[in-house]
PDB file of C-alpha atoms in Angstrom:
ATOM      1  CA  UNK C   1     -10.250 -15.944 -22.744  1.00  0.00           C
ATOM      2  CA  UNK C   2     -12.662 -14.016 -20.191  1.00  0.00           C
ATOM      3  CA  UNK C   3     -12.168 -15.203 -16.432  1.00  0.00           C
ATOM      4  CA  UNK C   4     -15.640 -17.780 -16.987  1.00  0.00           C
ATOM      5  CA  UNK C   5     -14.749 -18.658 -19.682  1.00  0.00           C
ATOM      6  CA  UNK C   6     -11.642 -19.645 -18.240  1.00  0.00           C
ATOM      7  CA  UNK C   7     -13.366 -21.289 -15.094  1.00  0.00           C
ATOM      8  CA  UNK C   8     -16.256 -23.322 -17.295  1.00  0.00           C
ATOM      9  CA  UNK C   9     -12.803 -24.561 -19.565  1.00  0.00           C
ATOM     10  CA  UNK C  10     -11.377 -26.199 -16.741  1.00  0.00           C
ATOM     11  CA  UNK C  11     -13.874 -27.542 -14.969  1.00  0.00           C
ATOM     12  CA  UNK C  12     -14.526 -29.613 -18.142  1.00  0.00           C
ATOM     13  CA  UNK C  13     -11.056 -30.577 -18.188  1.00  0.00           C
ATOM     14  CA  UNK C  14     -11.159 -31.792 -14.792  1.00  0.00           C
ATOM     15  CA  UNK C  15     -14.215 -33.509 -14.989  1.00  0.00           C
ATOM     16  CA  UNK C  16     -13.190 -35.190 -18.157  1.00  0.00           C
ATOM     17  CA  UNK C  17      -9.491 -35.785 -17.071  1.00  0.00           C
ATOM     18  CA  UNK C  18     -10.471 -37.363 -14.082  1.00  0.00           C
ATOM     19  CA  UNK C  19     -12.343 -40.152 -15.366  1.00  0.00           C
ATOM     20  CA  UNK C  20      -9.774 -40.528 -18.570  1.00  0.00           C
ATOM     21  CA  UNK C  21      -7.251 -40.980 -15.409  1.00  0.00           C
ATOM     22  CA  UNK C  22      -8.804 -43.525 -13.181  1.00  0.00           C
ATOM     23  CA  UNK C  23      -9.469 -45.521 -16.110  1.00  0.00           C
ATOM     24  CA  UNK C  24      -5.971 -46.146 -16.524  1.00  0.00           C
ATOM     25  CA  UNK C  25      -5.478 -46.517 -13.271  1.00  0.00           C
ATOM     26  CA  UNK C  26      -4.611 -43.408 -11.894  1.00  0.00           C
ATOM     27  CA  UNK C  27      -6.836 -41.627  -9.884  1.00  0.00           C
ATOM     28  CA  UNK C  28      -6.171 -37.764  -9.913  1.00  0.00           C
ATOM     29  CA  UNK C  29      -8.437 -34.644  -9.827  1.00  0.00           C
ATOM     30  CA  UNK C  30      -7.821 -31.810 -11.179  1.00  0.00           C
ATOM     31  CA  UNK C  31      -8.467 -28.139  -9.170  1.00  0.00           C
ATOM     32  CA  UNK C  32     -11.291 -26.400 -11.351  1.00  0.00           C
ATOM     33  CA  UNK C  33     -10.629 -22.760 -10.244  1.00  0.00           C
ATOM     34  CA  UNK C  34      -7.650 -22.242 -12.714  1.00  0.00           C
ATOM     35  CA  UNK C  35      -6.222 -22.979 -16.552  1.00  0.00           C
ATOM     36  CA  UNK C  36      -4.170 -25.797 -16.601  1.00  0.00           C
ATOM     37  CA  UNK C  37      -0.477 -24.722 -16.992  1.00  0.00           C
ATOM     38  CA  UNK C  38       1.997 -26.062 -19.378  1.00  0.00           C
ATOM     39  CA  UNK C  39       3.202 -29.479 -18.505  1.00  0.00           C
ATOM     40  CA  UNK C  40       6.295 -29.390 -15.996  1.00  0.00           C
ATOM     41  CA  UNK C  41       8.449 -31.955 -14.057  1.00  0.00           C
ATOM     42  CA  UNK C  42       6.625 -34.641 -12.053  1.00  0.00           C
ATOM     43  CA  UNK C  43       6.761 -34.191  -8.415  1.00  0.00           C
ATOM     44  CA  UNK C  44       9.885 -36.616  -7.889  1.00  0.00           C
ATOM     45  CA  UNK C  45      12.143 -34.038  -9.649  1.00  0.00           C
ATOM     46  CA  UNK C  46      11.261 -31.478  -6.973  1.00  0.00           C
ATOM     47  CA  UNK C  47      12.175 -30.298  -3.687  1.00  0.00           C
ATOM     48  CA  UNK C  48      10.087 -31.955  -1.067  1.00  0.00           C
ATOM     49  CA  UNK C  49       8.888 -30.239   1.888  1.00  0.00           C
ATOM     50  CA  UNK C  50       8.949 -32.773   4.987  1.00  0.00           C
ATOM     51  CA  UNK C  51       6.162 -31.471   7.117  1.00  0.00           C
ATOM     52  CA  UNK C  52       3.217 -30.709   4.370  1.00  0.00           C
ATOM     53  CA  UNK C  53       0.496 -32.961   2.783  1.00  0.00           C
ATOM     54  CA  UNK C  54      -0.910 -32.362  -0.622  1.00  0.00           C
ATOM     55  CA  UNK C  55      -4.986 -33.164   0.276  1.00  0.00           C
ATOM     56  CA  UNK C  56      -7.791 -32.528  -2.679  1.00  0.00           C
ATOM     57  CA  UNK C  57     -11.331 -31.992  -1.847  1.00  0.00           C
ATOM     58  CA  UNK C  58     -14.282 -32.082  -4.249  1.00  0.00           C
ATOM     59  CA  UNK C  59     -17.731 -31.604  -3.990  1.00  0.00           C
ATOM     60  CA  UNK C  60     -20.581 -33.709  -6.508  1.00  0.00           C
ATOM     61  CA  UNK C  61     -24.187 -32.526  -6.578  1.00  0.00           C
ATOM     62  CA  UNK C  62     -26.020 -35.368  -7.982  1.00  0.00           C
ATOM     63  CA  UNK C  63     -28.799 -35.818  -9.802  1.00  0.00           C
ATOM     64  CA  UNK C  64     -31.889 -37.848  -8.407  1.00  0.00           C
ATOM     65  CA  UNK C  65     -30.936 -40.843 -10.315  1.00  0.00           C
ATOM     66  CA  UNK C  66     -27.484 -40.601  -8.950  1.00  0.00           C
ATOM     67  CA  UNK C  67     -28.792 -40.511  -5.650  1.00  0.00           C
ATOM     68  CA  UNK C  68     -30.543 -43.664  -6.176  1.00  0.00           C
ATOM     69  CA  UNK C  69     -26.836 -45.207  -6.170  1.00  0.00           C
ATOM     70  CA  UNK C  70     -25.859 -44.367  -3.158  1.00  0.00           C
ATOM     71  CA  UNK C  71     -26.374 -47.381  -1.348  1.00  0.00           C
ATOM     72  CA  UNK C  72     -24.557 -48.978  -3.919  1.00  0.00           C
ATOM     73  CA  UNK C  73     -21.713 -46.384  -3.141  1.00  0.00           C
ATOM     74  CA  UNK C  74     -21.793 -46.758   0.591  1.00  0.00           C
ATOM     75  CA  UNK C  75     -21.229 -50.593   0.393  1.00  0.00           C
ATOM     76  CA  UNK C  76     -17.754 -49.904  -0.712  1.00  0.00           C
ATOM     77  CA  UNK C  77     -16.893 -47.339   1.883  1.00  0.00           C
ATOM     78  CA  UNK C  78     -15.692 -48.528   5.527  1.00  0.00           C
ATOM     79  CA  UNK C  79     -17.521 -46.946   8.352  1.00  0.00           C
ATOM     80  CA  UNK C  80     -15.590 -48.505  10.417  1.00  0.00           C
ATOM     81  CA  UNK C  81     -12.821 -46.314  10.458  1.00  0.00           C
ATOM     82  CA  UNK C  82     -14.822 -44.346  13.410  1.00  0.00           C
ATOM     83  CA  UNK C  83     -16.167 -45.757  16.650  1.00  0.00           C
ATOM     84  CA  UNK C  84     -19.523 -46.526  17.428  1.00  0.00           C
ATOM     85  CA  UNK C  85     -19.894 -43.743  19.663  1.00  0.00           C
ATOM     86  CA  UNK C  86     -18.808 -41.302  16.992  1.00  0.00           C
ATOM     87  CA  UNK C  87     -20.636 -42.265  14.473  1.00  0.00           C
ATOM     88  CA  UNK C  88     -24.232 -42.158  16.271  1.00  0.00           C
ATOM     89  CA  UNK C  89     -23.574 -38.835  17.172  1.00  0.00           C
ATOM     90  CA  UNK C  90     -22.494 -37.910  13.537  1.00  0.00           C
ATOM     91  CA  UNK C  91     -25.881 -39.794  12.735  1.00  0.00           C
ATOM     92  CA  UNK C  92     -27.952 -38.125  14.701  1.00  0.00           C
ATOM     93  CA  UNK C  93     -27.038 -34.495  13.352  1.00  0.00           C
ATOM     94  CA  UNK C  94     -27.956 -36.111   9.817  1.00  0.00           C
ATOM     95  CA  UNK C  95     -24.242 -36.918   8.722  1.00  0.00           C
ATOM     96  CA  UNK C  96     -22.568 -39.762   7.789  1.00  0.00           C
ATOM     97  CA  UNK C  97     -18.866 -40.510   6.861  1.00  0.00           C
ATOM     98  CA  UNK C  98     -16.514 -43.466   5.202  1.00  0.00           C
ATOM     99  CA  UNK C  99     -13.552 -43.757   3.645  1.00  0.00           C
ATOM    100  CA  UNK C 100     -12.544 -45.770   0.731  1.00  0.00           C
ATOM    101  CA  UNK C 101      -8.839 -46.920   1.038  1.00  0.00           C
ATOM    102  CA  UNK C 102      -6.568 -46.676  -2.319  1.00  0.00           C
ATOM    103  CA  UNK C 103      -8.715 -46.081  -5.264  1.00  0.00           C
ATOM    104  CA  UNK C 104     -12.705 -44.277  -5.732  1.00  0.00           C
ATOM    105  CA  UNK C 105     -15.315 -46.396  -6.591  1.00  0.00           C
ATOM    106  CA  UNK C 106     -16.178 -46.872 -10.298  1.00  0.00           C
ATOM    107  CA  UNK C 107     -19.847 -45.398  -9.410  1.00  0.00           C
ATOM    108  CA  UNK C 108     -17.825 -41.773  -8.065  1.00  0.00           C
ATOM    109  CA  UNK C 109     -16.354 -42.033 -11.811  1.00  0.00           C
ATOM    110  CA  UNK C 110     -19.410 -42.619 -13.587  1.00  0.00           C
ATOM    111  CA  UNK C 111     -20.736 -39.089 -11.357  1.00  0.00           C
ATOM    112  CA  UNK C 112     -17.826 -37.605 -12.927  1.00  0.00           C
ATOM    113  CA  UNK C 113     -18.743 -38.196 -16.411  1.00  0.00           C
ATOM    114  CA  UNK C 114     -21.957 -37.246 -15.927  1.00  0.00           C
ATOM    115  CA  UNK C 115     -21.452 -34.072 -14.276  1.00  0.00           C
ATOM    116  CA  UNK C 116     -19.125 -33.284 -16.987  1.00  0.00           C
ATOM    117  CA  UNK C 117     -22.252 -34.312 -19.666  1.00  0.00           C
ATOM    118  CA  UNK C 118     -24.290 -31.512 -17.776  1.00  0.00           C
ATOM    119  CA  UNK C 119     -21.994 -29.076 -17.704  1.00  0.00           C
ATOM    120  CA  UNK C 120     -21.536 -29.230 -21.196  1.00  0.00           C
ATOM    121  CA  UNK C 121     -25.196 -29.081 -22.004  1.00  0.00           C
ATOM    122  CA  UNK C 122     -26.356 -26.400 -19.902  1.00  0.00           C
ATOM    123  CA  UNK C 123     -25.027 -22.897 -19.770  1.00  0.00           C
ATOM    124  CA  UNK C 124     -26.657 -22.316 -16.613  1.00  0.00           C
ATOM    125  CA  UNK C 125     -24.427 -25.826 -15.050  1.00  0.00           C
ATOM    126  CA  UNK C 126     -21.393 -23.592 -16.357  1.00  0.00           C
ATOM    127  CA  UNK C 127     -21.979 -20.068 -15.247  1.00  0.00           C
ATOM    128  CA  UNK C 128     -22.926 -22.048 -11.837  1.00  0.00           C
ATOM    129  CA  UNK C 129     -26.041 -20.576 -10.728  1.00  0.00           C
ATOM    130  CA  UNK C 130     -28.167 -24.216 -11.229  1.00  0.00           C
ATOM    131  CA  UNK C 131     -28.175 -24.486  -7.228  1.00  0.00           C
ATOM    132  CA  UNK C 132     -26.115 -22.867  -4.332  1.00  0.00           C
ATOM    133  CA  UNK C 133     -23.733 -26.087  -4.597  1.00  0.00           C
ATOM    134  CA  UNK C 134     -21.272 -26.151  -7.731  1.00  0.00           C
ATOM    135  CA  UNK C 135     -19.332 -29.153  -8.685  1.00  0.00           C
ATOM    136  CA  UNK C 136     -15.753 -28.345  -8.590  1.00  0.00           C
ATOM    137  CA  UNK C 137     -12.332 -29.852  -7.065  1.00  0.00           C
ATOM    138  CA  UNK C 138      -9.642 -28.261  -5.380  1.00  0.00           C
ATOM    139  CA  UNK C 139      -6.298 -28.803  -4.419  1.00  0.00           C
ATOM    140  CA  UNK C 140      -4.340 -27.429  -1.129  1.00  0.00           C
ATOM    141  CA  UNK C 141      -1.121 -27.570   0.158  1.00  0.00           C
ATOM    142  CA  UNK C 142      -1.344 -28.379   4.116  1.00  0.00           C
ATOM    143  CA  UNK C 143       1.216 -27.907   7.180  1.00  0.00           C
ATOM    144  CA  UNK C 144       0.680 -28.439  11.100  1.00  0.00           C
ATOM    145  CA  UNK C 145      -1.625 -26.098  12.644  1.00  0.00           C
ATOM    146  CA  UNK C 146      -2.779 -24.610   9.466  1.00  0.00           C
ATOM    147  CA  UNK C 147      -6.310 -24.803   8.907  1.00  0.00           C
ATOM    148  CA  UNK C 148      -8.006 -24.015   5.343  1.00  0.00           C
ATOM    149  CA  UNK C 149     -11.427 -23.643   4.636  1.00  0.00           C
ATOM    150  CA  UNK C 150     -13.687 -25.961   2.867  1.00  0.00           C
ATOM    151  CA  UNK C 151     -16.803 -24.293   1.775  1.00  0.00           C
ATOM    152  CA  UNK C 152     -19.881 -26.580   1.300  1.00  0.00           C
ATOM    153  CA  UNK C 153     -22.844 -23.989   0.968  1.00  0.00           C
ATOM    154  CA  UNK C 154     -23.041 -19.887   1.070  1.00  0.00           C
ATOM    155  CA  UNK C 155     -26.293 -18.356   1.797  1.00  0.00           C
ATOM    156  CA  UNK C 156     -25.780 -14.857   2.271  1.00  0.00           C
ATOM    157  CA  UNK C 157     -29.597 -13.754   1.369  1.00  0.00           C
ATOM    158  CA  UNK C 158     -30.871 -16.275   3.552  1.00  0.00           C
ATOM    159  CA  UNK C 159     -31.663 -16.762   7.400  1.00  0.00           C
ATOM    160  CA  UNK C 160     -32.020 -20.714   8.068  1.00  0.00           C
ATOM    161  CA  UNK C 161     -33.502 -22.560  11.100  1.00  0.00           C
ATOM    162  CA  UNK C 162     -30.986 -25.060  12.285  1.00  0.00           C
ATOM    163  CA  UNK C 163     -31.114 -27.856  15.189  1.00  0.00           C
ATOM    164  CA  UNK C 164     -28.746 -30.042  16.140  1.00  0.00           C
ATOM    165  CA  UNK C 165     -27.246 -32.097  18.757  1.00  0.00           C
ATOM    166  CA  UNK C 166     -24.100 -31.552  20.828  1.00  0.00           C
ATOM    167  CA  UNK C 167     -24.097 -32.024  24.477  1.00  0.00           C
ATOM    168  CA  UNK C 168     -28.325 -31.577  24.660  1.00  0.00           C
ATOM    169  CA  UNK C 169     -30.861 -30.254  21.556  1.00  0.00           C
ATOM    170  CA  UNK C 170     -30.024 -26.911  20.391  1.00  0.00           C
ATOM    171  CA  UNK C 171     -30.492 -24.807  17.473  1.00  0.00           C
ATOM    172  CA  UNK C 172     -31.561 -21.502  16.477  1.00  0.00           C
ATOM    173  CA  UNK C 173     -31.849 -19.015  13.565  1.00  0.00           C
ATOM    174  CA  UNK C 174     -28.958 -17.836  11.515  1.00  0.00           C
ATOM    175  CA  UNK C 175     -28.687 -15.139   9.248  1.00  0.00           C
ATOM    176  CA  UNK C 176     -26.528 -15.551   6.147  1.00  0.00           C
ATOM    177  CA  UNK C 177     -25.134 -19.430   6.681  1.00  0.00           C
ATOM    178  CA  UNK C 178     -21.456 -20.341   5.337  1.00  0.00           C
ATOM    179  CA  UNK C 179     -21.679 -23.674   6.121  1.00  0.00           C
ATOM    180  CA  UNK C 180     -17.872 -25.096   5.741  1.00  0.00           C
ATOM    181  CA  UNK C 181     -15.063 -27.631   7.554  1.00  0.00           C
ATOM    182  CA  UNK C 182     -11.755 -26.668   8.592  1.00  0.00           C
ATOM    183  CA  UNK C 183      -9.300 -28.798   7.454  1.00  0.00           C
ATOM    184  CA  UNK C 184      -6.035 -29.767   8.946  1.00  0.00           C
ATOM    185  CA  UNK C 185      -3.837 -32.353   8.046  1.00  0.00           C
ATOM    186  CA  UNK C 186      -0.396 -33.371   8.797  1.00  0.00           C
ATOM    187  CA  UNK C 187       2.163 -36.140   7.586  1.00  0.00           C
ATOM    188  CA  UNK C 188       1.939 -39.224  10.494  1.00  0.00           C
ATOM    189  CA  UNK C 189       5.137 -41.384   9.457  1.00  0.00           C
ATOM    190  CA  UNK C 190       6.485 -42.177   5.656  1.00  0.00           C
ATOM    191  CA  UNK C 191       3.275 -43.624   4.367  1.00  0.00           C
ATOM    192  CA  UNK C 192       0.184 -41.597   6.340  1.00  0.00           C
ATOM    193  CA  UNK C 193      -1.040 -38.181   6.978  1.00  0.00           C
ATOM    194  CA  UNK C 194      -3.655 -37.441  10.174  1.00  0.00           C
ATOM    195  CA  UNK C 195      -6.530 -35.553   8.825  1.00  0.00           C
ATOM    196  CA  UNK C 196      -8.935 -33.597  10.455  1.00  0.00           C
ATOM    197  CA  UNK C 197     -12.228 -32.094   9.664  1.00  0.00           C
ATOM    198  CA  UNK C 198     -14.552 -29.817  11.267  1.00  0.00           C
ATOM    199  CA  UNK C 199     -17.873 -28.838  10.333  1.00  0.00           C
ATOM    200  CA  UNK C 200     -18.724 -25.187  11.015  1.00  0.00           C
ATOM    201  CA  UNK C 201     -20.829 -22.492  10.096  1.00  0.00           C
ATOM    202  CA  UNK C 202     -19.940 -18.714   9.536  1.00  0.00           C
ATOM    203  CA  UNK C 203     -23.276 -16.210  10.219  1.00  0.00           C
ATOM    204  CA  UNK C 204     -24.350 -12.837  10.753  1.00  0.00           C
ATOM    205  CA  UNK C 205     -22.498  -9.500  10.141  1.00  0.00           C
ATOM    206  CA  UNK C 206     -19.283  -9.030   9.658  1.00  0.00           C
ATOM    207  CA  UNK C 207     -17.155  -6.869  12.695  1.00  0.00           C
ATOM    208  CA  UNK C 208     -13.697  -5.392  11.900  1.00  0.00           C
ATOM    209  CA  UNK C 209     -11.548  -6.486  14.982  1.00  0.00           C
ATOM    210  CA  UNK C 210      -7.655  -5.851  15.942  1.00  0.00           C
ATOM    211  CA  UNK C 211      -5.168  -8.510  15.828  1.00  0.00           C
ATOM    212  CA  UNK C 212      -1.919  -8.726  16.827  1.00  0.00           C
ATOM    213  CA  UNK C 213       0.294 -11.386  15.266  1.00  0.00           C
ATOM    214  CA  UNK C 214       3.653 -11.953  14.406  1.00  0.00           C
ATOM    215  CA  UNK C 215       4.874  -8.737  16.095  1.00  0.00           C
ATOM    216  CA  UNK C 216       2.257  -6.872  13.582  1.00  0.00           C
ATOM    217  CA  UNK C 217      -0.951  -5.058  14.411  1.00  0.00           C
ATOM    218  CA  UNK C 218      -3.576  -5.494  11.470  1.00  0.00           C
ATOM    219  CA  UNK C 219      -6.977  -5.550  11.673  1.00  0.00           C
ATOM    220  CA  UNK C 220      -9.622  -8.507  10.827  1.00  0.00           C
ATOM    221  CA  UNK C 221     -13.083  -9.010   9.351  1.00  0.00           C
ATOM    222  CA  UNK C 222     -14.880 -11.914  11.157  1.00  0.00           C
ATOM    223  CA  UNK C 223     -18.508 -13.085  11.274  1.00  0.00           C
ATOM    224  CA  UNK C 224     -20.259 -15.387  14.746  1.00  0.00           C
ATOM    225  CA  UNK C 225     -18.895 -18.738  14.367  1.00  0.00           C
ATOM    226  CA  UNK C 226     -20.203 -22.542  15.181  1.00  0.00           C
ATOM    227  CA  UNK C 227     -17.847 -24.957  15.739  1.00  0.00           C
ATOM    228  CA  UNK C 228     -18.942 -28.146  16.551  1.00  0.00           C
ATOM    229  CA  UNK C 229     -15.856 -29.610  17.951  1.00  0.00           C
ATOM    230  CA  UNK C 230     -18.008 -33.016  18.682  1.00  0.00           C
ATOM    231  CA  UNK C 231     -18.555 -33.525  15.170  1.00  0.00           C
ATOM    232  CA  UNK C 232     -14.923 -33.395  14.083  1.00  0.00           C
ATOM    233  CA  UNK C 233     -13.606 -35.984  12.208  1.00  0.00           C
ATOM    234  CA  UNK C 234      -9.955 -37.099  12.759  1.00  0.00           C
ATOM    235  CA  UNK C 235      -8.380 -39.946  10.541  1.00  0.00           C
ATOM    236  CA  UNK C 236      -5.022 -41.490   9.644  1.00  0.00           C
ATOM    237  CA  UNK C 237      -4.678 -41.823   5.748  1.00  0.00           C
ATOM    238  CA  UNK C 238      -2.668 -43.465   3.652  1.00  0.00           C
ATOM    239  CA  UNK C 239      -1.842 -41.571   0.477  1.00  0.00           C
ATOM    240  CA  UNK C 240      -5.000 -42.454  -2.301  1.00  0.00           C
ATOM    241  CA  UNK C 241      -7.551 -43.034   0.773  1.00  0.00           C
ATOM    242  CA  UNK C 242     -10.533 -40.688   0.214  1.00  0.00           C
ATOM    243  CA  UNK C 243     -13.067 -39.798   2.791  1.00  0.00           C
ATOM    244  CA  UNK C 244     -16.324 -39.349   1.903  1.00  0.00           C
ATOM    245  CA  UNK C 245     -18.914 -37.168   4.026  1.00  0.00           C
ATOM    246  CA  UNK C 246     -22.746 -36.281   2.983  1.00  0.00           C
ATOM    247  CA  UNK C 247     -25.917 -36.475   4.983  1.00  0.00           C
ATOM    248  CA  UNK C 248     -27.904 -39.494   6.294  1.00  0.00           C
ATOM    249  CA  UNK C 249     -30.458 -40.947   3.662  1.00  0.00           C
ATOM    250  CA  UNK C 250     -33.172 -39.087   5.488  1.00  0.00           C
ATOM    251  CA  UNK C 251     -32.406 -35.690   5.889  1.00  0.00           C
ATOM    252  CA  UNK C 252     -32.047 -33.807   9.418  1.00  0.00           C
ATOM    253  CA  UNK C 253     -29.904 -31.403  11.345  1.00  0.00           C
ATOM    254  CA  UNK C 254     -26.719 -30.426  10.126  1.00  0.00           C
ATOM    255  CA  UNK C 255     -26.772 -32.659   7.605  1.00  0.00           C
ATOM    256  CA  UNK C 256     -29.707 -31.412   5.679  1.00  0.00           C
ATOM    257  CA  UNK C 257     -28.154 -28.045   5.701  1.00  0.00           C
ATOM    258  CA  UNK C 258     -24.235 -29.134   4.763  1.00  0.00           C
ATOM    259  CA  UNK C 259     -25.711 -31.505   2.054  1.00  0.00           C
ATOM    260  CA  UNK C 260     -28.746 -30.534   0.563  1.00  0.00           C
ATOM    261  CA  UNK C 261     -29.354 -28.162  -2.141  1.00  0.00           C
ATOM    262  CA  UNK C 262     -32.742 -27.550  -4.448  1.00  0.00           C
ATOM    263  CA  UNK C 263     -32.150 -26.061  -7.754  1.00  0.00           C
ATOM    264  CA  UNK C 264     -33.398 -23.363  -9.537  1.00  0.00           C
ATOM    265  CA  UNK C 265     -36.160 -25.258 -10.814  1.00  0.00           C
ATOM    266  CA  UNK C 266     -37.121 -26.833  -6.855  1.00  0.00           C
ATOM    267  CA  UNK C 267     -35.292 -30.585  -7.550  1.00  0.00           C
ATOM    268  CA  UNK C 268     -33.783 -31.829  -4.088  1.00  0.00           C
ATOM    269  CA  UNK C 269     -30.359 -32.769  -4.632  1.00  0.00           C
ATOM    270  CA  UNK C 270     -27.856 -34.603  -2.787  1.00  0.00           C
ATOM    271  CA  UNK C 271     -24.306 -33.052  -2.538  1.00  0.00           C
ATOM    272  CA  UNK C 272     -21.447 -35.352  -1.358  1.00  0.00           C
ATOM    273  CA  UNK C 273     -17.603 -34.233   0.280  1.00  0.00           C
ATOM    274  CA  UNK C 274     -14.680 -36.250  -1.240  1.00  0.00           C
ATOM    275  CA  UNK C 275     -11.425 -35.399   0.858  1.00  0.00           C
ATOM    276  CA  UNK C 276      -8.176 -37.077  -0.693  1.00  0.00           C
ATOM    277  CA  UNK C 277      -4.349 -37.521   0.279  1.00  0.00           C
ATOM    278  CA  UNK C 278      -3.093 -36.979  -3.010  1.00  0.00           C
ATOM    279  CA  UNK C 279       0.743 -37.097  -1.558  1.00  0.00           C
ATOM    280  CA  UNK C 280       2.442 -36.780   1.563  1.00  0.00           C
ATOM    281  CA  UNK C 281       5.616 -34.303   1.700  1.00  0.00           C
ATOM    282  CA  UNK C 282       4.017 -32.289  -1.136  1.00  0.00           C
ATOM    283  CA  UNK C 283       6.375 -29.875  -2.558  1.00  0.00           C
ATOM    284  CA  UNK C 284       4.692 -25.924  -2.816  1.00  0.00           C
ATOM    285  CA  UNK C 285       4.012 -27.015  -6.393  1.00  0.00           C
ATOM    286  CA  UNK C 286       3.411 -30.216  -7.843  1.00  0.00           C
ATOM    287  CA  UNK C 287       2.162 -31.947 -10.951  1.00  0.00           C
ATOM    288  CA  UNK C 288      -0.587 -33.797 -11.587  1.00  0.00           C
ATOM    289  CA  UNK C 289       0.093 -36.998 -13.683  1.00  0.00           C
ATOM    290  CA  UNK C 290      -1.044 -35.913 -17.806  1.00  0.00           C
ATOM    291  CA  UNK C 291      -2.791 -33.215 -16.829  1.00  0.00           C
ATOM    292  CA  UNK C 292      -0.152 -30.075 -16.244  1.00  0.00           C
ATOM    293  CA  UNK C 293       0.383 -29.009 -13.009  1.00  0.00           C
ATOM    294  CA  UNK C 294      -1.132 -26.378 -10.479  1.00  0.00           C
ATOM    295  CA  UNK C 295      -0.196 -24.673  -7.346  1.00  0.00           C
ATOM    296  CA  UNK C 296      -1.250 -25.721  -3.993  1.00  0.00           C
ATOM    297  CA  UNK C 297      -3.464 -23.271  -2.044  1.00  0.00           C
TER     298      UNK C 297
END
C-alpha cells in the first residue's frame, strides 16, 4: 500500500470507527496518521506509567450546514469552566472555549460521519489539499514539562495581517504563519489530569542556533515565535472530558486566523479543536477499545 494510500485508509477507519464506537457507548478516536496495527492487549494488561496522560486532539472542518449547528453544539458545552475575566479576553481575540464533561455530543458524531461521507467521495478530501485545514485525530502520550505541538493551520506561501489583544491592541504582518497550541498536561490525583493549552504562532525564516542540553551540544532550527501566554487555557479534566476551542461566531483576531479556512473553491469554513483525556497513567502504548492499538507520540 503506498504511504497515501495508507493515510486516506485510516482516516476512514477513524472517522468511521469513531462513530461505530460512541454509538455503543464508547467514545474513542482513532489517530489518522498511521495503519491500524493488529489487535493487542487492552491497556489494563500493561505496565502503567504514573506520571503520563494519554490526551487525543482532533480537528473538524465543517461544512456550512454544519456550521449552522453550532449553537446547537455550544448549548451542551460549559463555559463555565473559565472565569469571566478569561473568557472576555479569549472573546475579544475571536476565540471561544468549553468543555463537555464525560461523553461528545451526538451533533460532534453526526460531523464525524459526515466528514467520513466526504472523504470518501472526493479524492481531493483524501489527498488533503480541499483547504489548508485537514480533518484528522491524533493521539499523544504526555509527561510534566513536556510540551507537544498542536498544529491548527500552516501557511508557508503566505504573509497574513494579524491583530489582537494582549495587554493593549497589537498586531502586525507575518510571513509564513504556523498557527499551533502547545500542549501540556499532567495527571492531578487518581481521577484528573491538568491540561494546558497555548495558542501560538511560528513565522518567518528559519535560523540554525546552538543548544546545549543534557551535557550535549547540538544545534537547532527555530523560526520568531508568538506566545500569547494571556490566552492560555489551563483546566482540570476528568478522564472522557473534551475541550472544545474554535473562533467566536463572528470572526476576528486570532480567532479568524486559528479557525478559519476557505477552500479551494473560496467556501468559508469553520474548523473546530477537540482536546480529550483519553486515560490518565497511560502506558507508552496503549489500545484503543475494537479498533487495534497505536503508539503514543
Amino acid at each position: 500500500m503506498s504511504s497515501a494510500s495508507a493515510v486516506i485508509h485510516s482516516r476512514r477507519c477513524f472517522l468511521l470507527g469513531l462513530v461505530a464506537s460512541t454509538a455503543s457507548g464508547c467514545a474513542h478516536w482513532l489517530p489518522s496518521r498511521k495503519e491500524p496495527e493488529p489487535r493487542k492487549s487492552t491497556i489494563l494488561s500493561q505496565e502503567l506509567a504514573p506520571d503520563t496522560v494519554g490526551i487525543e486532539s482532533i480537528l473538524l472542518r465543517l461544512s456550512s450546514v454544519e456550521s449552522q449547528q453550532m449553537p446547537d453544539l455550544w448549548a451542551y458545552a460549559d463555559e463555565q469552566v473559565l472565569a469571566p475575566e478569561p473568557r472576555m479576553l479569549l472573546d475579544r481575540n475571536g476565540l471561544r472555549a468549553g468543555k463537555f464533561s464525560g461523553q461528545i455530543p451526538a451533533i460532534v458524531q453526526a460531523w464525524v460521519a459526515q466528514n467520513a461521507t466526504r472523504i470518501e467521495q472526493d479524492p481531493m478530501e483524501q489527498a488533503g489539499v480541499v483547504a489548508d485545514v485537514s480533518s484528522f485525530s491524533q493521539l499523544w502520550r504526555c509527561r510534566p514539562d513536556q510540551r507537544k505541538v498542536l498544529t491548527v493551520r500552516n501557511l508557508p506561501k503566505e504573509t497574513v495581517t494579524l491583530f489582537y489583544n494582549e495587554e493593549g491592541f497589537r498586531g502586525g504582518q507575518f510571513p509564513a504563519p504556523h498557527f499551533l497550541f502547545s500542549l501540556y498536561a499532567k495527571p492531578n490525583g487518581p481521577q484528573s489530569a491538568q491540561v494546558l493549552l497555548r495558542p501560538e504562532v511560528e513565522y518567518g525564516q528559519t535560523r540554525r542556533s546552538v543548544v546545549a542540553k543534557d551535557s550535549a551540544i547540538r544545534t537547532e532550527e527555530r523560526r520568531e515565535t508568538l506566545r500569547w501566554e494571556s490566552l492560555s487555557l489551563m483546566l482540570n479534566m476528568q478522564r472522557g472530558d473534551c475541550l472544545m476551542i474554535t473562533a467566536t461566531g463572528e470572526p476576528r483576531g486570532i480567532g479568524e486566523h486559528f479557525f478559519r479556512t476557505r477552500s479551494k473553491e473560496g467556501e468559508i469554513q469553520d474548523v473546530i479543536l477537540l482536546v480529550r483525556v483519553a486515560e490518565l497513567n497511560a502506558p507508552d502504548e496503549f489500545s484503543l477499545a475494537n479498533n487495534g492499538s497505536t503508539s503514543l507520540r
